Short mmCIF file of C-alpha atoms in Angstrom, two decimals:
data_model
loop_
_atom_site.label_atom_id
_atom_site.label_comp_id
_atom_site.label_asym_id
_atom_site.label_seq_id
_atom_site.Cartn_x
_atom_site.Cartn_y
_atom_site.Cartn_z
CA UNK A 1 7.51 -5.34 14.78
CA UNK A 2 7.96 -2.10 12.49
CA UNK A 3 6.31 0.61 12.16
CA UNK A 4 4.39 0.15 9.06
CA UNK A 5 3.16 -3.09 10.71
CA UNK A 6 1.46 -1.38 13.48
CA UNK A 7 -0.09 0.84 11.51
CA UNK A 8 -1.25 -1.65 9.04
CA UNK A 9 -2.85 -3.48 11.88
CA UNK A 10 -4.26 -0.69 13.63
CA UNK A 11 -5.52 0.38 10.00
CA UNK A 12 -7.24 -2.86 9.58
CA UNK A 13 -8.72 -3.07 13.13
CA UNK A 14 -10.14 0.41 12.49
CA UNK A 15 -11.68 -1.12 9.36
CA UNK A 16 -13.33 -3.78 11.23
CA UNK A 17 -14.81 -1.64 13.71
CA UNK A 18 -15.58 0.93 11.48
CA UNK A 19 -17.51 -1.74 9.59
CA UNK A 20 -19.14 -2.82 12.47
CA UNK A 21 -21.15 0.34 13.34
CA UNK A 22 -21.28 1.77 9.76
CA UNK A 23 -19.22 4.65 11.04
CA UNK A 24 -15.35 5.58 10.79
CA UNK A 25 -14.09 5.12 14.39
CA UNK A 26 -10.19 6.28 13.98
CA UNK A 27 -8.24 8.23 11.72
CA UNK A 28 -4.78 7.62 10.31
CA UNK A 29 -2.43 8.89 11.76
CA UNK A 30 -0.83 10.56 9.26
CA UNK A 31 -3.22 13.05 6.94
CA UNK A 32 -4.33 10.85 4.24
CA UNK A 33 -3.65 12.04 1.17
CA UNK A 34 -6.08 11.82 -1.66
CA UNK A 35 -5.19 12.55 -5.18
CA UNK A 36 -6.48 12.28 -8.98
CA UNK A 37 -2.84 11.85 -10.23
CA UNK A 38 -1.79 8.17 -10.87
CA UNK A 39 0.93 6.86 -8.42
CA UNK A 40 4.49 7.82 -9.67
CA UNK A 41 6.36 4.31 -9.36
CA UNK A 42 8.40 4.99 -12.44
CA UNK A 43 11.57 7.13 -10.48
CA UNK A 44 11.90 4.98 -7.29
CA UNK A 45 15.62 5.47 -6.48
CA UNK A 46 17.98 2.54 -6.10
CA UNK A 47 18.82 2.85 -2.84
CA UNK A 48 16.85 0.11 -0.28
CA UNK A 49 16.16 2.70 2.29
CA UNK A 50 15.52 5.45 -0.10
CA UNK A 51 13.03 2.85 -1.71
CA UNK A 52 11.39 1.77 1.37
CA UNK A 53 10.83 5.37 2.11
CA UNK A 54 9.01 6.16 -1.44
CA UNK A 55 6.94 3.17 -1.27
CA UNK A 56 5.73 3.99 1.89
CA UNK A 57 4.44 7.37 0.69
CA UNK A 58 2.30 5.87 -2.17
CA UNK A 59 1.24 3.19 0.52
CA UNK A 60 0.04 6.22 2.24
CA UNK A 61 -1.91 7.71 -0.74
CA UNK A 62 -3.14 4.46 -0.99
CA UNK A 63 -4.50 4.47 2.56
CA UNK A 64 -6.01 8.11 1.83
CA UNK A 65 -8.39 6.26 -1.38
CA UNK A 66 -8.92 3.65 0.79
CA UNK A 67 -10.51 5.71 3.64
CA UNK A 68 -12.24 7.96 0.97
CA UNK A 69 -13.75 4.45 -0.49
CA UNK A 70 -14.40 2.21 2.09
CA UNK A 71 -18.82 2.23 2.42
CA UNK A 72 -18.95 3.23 -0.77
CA UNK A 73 -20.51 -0.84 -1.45
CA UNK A 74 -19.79 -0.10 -5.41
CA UNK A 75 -16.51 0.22 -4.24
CA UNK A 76 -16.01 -2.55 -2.41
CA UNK A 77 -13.70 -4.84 -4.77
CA UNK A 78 -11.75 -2.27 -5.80
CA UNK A 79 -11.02 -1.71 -1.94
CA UNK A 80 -10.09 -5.41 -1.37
CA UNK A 81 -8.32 -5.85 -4.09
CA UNK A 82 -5.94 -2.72 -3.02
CA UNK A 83 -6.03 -3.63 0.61
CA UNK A 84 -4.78 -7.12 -0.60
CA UNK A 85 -1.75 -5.78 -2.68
CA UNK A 86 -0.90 -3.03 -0.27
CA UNK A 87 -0.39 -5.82 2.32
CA UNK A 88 1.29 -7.55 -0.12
CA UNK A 89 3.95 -5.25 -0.42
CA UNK A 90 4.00 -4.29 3.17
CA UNK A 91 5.02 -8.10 3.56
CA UNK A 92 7.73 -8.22 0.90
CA UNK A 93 9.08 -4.60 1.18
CA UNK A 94 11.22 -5.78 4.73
CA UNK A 95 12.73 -8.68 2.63
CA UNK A 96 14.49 -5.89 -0.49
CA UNK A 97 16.38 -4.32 3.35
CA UNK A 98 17.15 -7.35 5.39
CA UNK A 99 17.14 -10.34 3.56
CA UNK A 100 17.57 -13.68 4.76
CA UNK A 101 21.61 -15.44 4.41
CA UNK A 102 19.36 -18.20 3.19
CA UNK A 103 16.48 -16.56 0.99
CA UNK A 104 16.41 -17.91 -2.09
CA UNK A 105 16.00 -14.51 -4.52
CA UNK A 106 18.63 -12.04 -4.52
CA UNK A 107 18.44 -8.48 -3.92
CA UNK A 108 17.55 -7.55 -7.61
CA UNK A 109 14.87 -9.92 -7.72
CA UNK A 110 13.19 -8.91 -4.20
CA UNK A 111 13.01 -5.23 -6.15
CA UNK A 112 11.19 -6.96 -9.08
CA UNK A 113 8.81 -8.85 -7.13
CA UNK A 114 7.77 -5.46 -5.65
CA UNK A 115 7.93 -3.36 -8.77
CA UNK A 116 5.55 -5.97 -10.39
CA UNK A 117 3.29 -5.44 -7.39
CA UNK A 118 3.65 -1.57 -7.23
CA UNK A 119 2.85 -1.48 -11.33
CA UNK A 120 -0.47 -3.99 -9.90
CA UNK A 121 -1.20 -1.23 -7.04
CA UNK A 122 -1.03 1.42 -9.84
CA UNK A 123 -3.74 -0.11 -11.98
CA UNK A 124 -5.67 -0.48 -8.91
CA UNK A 125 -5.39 2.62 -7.94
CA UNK A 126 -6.22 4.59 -11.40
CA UNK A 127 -9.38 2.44 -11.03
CA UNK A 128 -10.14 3.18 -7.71
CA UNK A 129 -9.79 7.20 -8.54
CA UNK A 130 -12.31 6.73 -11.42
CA UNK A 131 -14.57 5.20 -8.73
CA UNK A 132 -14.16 7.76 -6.33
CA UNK A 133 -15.23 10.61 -8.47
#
C-alpha cells in the first residue's frame, strides 16, 4: 500500500471521527496549505514521477480547503464533491507509473484521464475558495 493511500485513509478516518464529535480529532500530517490562487495544473512536467510528485502537492492544497471547509454545512457539497475527485485521482494516478501488461489504455491516455480529472478538481476547487471566504 503507498503512501498516499495511508494517508488518504487515515484522512478519511479522521473525517469520520471528526464528524462524530463535531470536533477535528487529527491533523495532517503535512501543514495544509490553504490558498486563494487557483491550482496550477497547466505546467505538469512529462515525466511520470515528476507528475506524480506535482499532483500530489495540489492533492495536498486540496486537503488544506478541505480541512478549512469541512463543518462549514454550506459547504458540504462542495467538500464531497472534491473528496470524491481527489480519490479519484489518488486511484488512477498509480496506473500513469505502473501500468498493467494487460491494461487496456496506454500511457498517454492514463495522463488524459487524469488531466480531465485535475481540470474537474480545479473547478472544484475555485468554487470551494469562493466558499471559504
Amino acid at each position: 500500500m503507498s503512501w498516499n493511500h495511508v494517508k488518504a485513509i487515515t484522512m478519511a478516518a479522521a473525517f469520520v471521527i471528526a464528524g462524530s464529535l463535531e470536533a477535528p480529532l487529527l491533523q495532517p500530517a503535512t501543514p495544509a496549505v490553504f490558498a486563494a490562487e487557483s491550482l496550477n495544473i497547466d505546467s505538469l512536467p512529462k515525466d511520470a514521477k515528476a507528475y506524480r510528485v506535482q499532483v500530489d502537492q495540489l492533492l495536498n492544497k486540496v486537503d488544506g480547503v478541505i480541512l478549512k471547509l469541512q463543518g462549514n454545512a454550506s459547504a458540504q457539497a462542495v467538500v464531497l464533491d472534491l473528496e470524491q475527485t481527489r480519490d479519484n485521482i489518488l486511484r488512477e494516478i498509480p496506473k500513469m507509473e505502473v501500468a498493467p501488461g494487460d491494461a487496456k489504455w496506454g500511457a498517454q491516455e492514463m495522463r488524459d484521464s487524469v488531466q480531465a480529472m485535475l481540470k474537474l478538481m480545479k473547478e472544484q476547487y475555485d468554487k470551494a475558495n469562493s466558499v471559504a471566504r
